[in-house]
Amino acid sequence: MASRREFLQKAGLSTLAISLPLANSFGKTNEIKNDQVLRVAIMGLGSYGTRVAEAMKDCKRAKLVGVISGTRSKVEAWQQKYGIPAKNCYNYENFDQIKDNPDIDAVYVITPNSLHKPYSIRVAKAGKHVICEKPMALNAVEGKEMVDACKAAGVHLLIGYRMHFEAKTLEVVKRQREGAFGKTLFFQGLSGFSIGDPTQWRLNRELAGGGSMMDIGIYSVNGSRYMLDEEPIWVTAQEVKTDPVKFKEGVDETITFQMGFPSGAVASCLSTYSLNNLDKFFLNGTKGFAEMQPSTGYGPIKAWTNQGPIEAEHITHQTTQMDEMAAIILDGKKPIIPVDGEEGLKDMVIVDAIYKAAKIGEKVMLG
């Protein structure tokens, strides 16, 4: 717990970051040959940061070259395990110095949600590309600040939407866009699991910005948009809390929410920290359907349609994600489903509306 307190104390310094010379620009990165590797530093060496690091061992276009952490023992362990040079190791107080390190191209921010904005902006001001884990921020206002800061710095802002590159997901999206299911009119997204340790940061409002919606529920928000290929125009929502001790004020346990789309399609979704076996997407149209379960877990993903199962090789999601993000940054590649800051901001606008709708008990219009 001492390291976490130090972590949060140091976070307060983040807003004091000053503008620094740029090390990269969109123009330069788009000129790079497609055999170049994106050199990445991971910020936040917890369980998910470790998962990304392990996945990057198999990347062809991305390489782990640096670390940023407030815990010296973790830095030392990663140095030894991944062969990271001392000059590429930073803490939360001094990582602005990466501006002077030509061996780091991008930083993947994998910290508690409340630190995504301040640390991403500091990375951008240091002239490095930003990859930020989802949700990109605590709310849409913060998300817009991140987008604006990265644009001003001339660096990419990408959000860690690994499912946007997953083969079976992309096949369902392709078929939907080709009209294989007819006019798609309904999406169901069930996102949840039974969360454990009540003292973890995900159940701390100051760190997480909420509860299940900010962690697992955003998959259904995001999934409804790319599965229906539309942006919602209204939301309604209802919150249920069965354990007010574990899920304190401002930390949502379960939220059911609905969204309406311009075509007339509707989405019905569930976000919860109290139930397992809920990782499911269902898309229904006038000519067919697609179903995925599990739909967003680490895999393998299982998917089928009215025509039968969808088959594709399972590749570790984070491996594919980092290679594809390298292609976006280095080659200017345009992904089928966007992963840029604007994409993350759209989700934050919807999440804000869901929380508002649950609070006031009324439909909230978007746009």
mmCIF file with all atom_site columns, N, CA, C and O in Angstrom, residues 348-366:
data_model
loop_
_atom_site.group_PDB
_atom_site.id
_atom_site.type_symbol
_atom_site.label_atom_id
_atom_site.label_alt_id
_atom_site.label_comp_id
_atom_site.label_asym_id
_atom_site.label_entity_id
_atom_site.label_seq_id
_atom_site.pdbx_PDB_ins_code
_atom_site.Cartn_x
_atom_site.Cartn_y
_atom_site.Cartn_z
_atom_site.occupancy
_atom_site.B_iso_or_equiv
_atom_site.pdbx_formal_charge
_atom_site.auth_seq_id
_atom_site.auth_comp_id
_atom_site.auth_asym_id
_atom_site.auth_atom_id
_atom_site.pdbx_PDB_model_num
ATOM 1  N N  . MET A 1 348 ? -16.841 7.793  -24.059 1.00 0.00 ? 348 MET A N  1
ATOM 2  C CA . MET A 1 348 ? -16.951 8.534  -22.806 1.00 0.00 ? 348 MET A CA 1
ATOM 3  C C  . MET A 1 348 ? -18.206 9.412  -22.780 1.00 0.00 ? 348 MET A C  1
ATOM 4  O O  . MET A 1 348 ? -18.843 9.556  -21.730 1.00 0.00 ? 348 MET A O  1
ATOM 5  N N  . VAL A 1 349 ? -18.575 9.973  -23.906 1.00 0.00 ? 349 VAL A N  1
ATOM 6  C CA . VAL A 1 349 ? -19.816 10.761 -23.989 1.00 0.00 ? 349 VAL A CA 1
ATOM 7  C C  . VAL A 1 349 ? -21.012 9.882  -23.635 1.00 0.00 ? 349 VAL A C  1
ATOM 8  O O  . VAL A 1 349 ? -21.911 10.288 -22.888 1.00 0.00 ? 349 VAL A O  1
ATOM 9  N N  . ILE A 1 350 ? -21.006 8.653  -24.157 1.00 0.00 ? 350 ILE A N  1
ATOM 10 C CA . ILE A 1 350 ? -22.112 7.728  -23.886 1.00 0.00 ? 350 ILE A CA 1
ATOM 11 C C  . ILE A 1 350 ? -22.111 7.281  -22.430 1.00 0.00 ? 350 ILE A C  1
ATOM 12 O O  . ILE A 1 350 ? -23.163 7.223  -21.782 1.00 0.00 ? 350 ILE A O  1
ATOM 13 N N  . VAL A 1 351 ? -20.932 6.971  -21.887 1.00 0.00 ? 351 VAL A N  1
ATOM 14 C CA . VAL A 1 351 ? -20.845 6.568  -20.484 1.00 0.00 ? 351 VAL A CA 1
ATOM 15 C C  . VAL A 1 351 ? -21.352 7.675  -19.569 1.00 0.00 ? 351 VAL A C  1
ATOM 16 O O  . VAL A 1 351 ? -22.099 7.421  -18.613 1.00 0.00 ? 351 VAL A O  1
ATOM 17 N N  . ASP A 1 352 ? -20.966 8.913  -19.866 1.00 0.00 ? 352 ASP A N  1
ATOM 18 C CA . ASP A 1 352 ? -21.479 10.051 -19.085 1.00 0.00 ? 352 ASP A CA 1
ATOM 19 C C  . ASP A 1 352 ? -23.000 10.090 -19.126 1.00 0.00 ? 352 ASP A C  1
ATOM 20 O O  . ASP A 1 352 ? -23.667 10.325 -18.102 1.00 0.00 ? 352 ASP A O  1
ATOM 21 N N  . ALA A 1 353 ? -23.565 9.863  -20.307 1.00 0.00 ? 353 ALA A N  1
ATOM 22 C CA . ALA A 1 353 ? -25.027 9.904  -20.462 1.00 0.00 ? 353 ALA A CA 1
ATOM 23 C C  . ALA A 1 353 ? -25.693 8.757  -19.721 1.00 0.00 ? 353 ALA A C  1
ATOM 24 O O  . ALA A 1 353 ? -26.786 8.918  -19.159 1.00 0.00 ? 353 ALA A O  1
ATOM 25 N N  . ILE A 1 354 ? -25.051 7.587  -19.703 1.00 0.00 ? 354 ILE A N  1
ATOM 26 C CA . ILE A 1 354 ? -25.603 6.435  -18.980 1.00 0.00 ? 354 ILE A CA 1
ATOM 27 C C  . ILE A 1 354 ? -25.671 6.730  -17.487 1.00 0.00 ? 354 ILE A C  1
ATOM 28 O O  . ILE A 1 354 ? -26.688 6.478  -16.826 1.00 0.00 ? 354 ILE A O  1
ATOM 29 N N  . TYR A 1 355 ? -24.589 7.265  -16.950 1.00 0.00 ? 355 TYR A N  1
ATOM 30 C CA . TYR A 1 355 ? -24.595 7.617  -15.527 1.00 0.00 ? 355 TYR A CA 1
ATOM 31 C C  . TYR A 1 355 ? -25.678 8.662  -15.232 1.00 0.00 ? 355 TYR A C  1
ATOM 32 O O  . TYR A 1 355 ? -26.374 8.585  -14.216 1.00 0.00 ? 355 TYR A O  1
ATOM 33 N N  . LYS A 1 356 ? -25.822 9.640  -16.117 1.00 0.00 ? 356 LYS A N  1
ATOM 34 C CA . LYS A 1 356 ? -26.842 10.675 -15.910 1.00 0.00 ? 356 LYS A CA 1
ATOM 35 C C  . LYS A 1 356 ? -28.241 10.081 -15.969 1.00 0.00 ? 356 LYS A C  1
ATOM 36 O O  . LYS A 1 356 ? -29.093 10.388 -15.120 1.00 0.00 ? 356 LYS A O  1
ATOM 37 N N  . ALA A 1 357 ? -28.461 9.208  -16.961 1.00 0.00 ? 357 ALA A N  1
ATOM 38 C CA . ALA A 1 357 ? -29.783 8.599  -17.117 1.00 0.00 ? 357 ALA A CA 1
ATOM 39 C C  . ALA A 1 357 ? -30.146 7.751  -15.902 1.00 0.00 ? 357 ALA A C  1
ATOM 40 O O  . ALA A 1 357 ? -31.289 7.743  -15.440 1.00 0.00 ? 357 ALA A O  1
ATOM 41 N N  . ALA A 1 358 ? -29.162 7.014  -15.372 1.00 0.00 ? 358 ALA A N  1
ATOM 42 C CA . ALA A 1 358 ? -29.424 6.198  -14.182 1.00 0.00 ? 358 ALA A CA 1
ATOM 43 C C  . ALA A 1 358 ? -29.748 7.056  -12.979 1.00 0.00 ? 358 ALA A C  1
ATOM 44 O O  . ALA A 1 358 ? -30.570 6.682  -12.134 1.00 0.00 ? 358 ALA A O  1
ATOM 45 N N  . LYS A 1 359 ? -29.122 8.223  -12.907 1.00 0.00 ? 359 LYS A N  1
ATOM 46 C CA . LYS A 1 359 ? -29.321 9.114  -11.771 1.00 0.00 ? 359 LYS A CA 1
ATOM 47 C C  . LYS A 1 359 ? -30.672 9.808  -11.809 1.00 0.00 ? 359 LYS A C  1
ATOM 48 O O  . LYS A 1 359 ? -31.373 9.879  -10.793 1.00 0.00 ? 359 LYS A O  1
ATOM 49 N N  . ILE A 1 360 ? -31.056 10.318 -12.987 1.00 0.00 ? 360 ILE A N  1
ATOM 50 C CA . ILE A 1 360 ? -32.283 11.104 -13.062 1.00 0.00 ? 360 ILE A CA 1
ATOM 51 C C  . ILE A 1 360 ? -33.504 10.256 -13.442 1.00 0.00 ? 360 ILE A C  1
ATOM 52 O O  . ILE A 1 360 ? -34.643 10.709 -13.332 1.00 0.00 ? 360 ILE A O  1
ATOM 53 N N  . GLY A 1 361 ? -33.272 9.013  -13.916 1.00 0.00 ? 361 GLY A N  1
ATOM 54 C CA . GLY A 1 361 ? -34.374 8.143  -14.259 1.00 0.00 ? 361 GLY A CA 1
ATOM 55 C C  . GLY A 1 361 ? -35.118 8.563  -15.504 1.00 0.00 ? 361 GLY A C  1
ATOM 56 O O  . GLY A 1 361 ? -36.301 8.250  -15.654 1.00 0.00 ? 361 GLY A O  1
ATOM 57 N N  . GLU A 1 362 ? -34.438 9.233  -16.403 1.00 0.00 ? 362 GLU A N  1
ATOM 58 C CA . GLU A 1 362 ? -35.070 9.703  -17.649 1.00 0.00 ? 362 GLU A CA 1
ATOM 59 C C  . GLU A 1 362 ? -34.160 9.430  -18.842 1.00 0.00 ? 362 GLU A C  1
ATOM 60 O O  . GLU A 1 362 ? -32.951 9.220  -18.693 1.00 0.00 ? 362 GLU A O  1
ATOM 61 N N  . LYS A 1 363 ? -34.769 9.418  -20.030 1.00 0.00 ? 363 LYS A N  1
ATOM 62 C CA . LYS A 1 363 ? -33.998 9.270  -21.247 1.00 0.00 ? 363 LYS A CA 1
ATOM 63 C C  . LYS A 1 363 ? -33.093 10.482 -21.441 1.00 0.00 ? 363 LYS A C  1
ATOM 64 O O  . LYS A 1 363 ? -33.505 11.615 -21.208 1.00 0.00 ? 363 LYS A O  1
ATOM 65 N N  . VAL A 1 364 ? -31.849 10.216 -21.848 1.00 0.00 ? 364 VAL A N  1
ATOM 66 C CA . VAL A 1 364 ? -30.899 11.289 -22.125 1.00 0.00 ? 364 VAL A CA 1
ATOM 67 C C  . VAL A 1 364 ? -30.580 11.276 -23.618 1.00 0.00 ? 364 VAL A C  1
ATOM 68 O O  . VAL A 1 364 ? -30.169 10.240 -24.149 1.00 0.00 ? 364 VAL A O  1
ATOM 69 N N  . MET A 1 365 ? -30.754 12.397 -24.265 1.00 0.00 ? 365 MET A N  1
ATOM 70 C CA . MET A 1 365 ? -30.486 12.508 -25.691 1.00 0.00 ? 365 MET A CA 1
ATOM 71 C C  . MET A 1 365 ? -29.008 12.800 -25.919 1.00 0.00 ? 365 MET A C  1
ATOM 72 O O  . MET A 1 365 ? -28.362 13.488 -25.128 1.00 0.00 ? 365 MET A O  1
ATOM 73 N N  . LEU A 1 366 ? -28.493 12.280 -27.019 1.00 0.00 ? 366 LEU A N  1
ATOM 74 C CA . LEU A 1 366 ? -27.095 12.476 -27.380 1.00 0.00 ? 366 LEU A CA 1
ATOM 75 C C  . LEU A 1 366 ? -26.994 13.307 -28.647 1.00 0.00 ? 366 LEU A C  1
ATOM 76 O O  . LEU A 1 366 ? -27.888 13.288 -29.482 1.00 0.00 ? 366 LEU A O  1
#
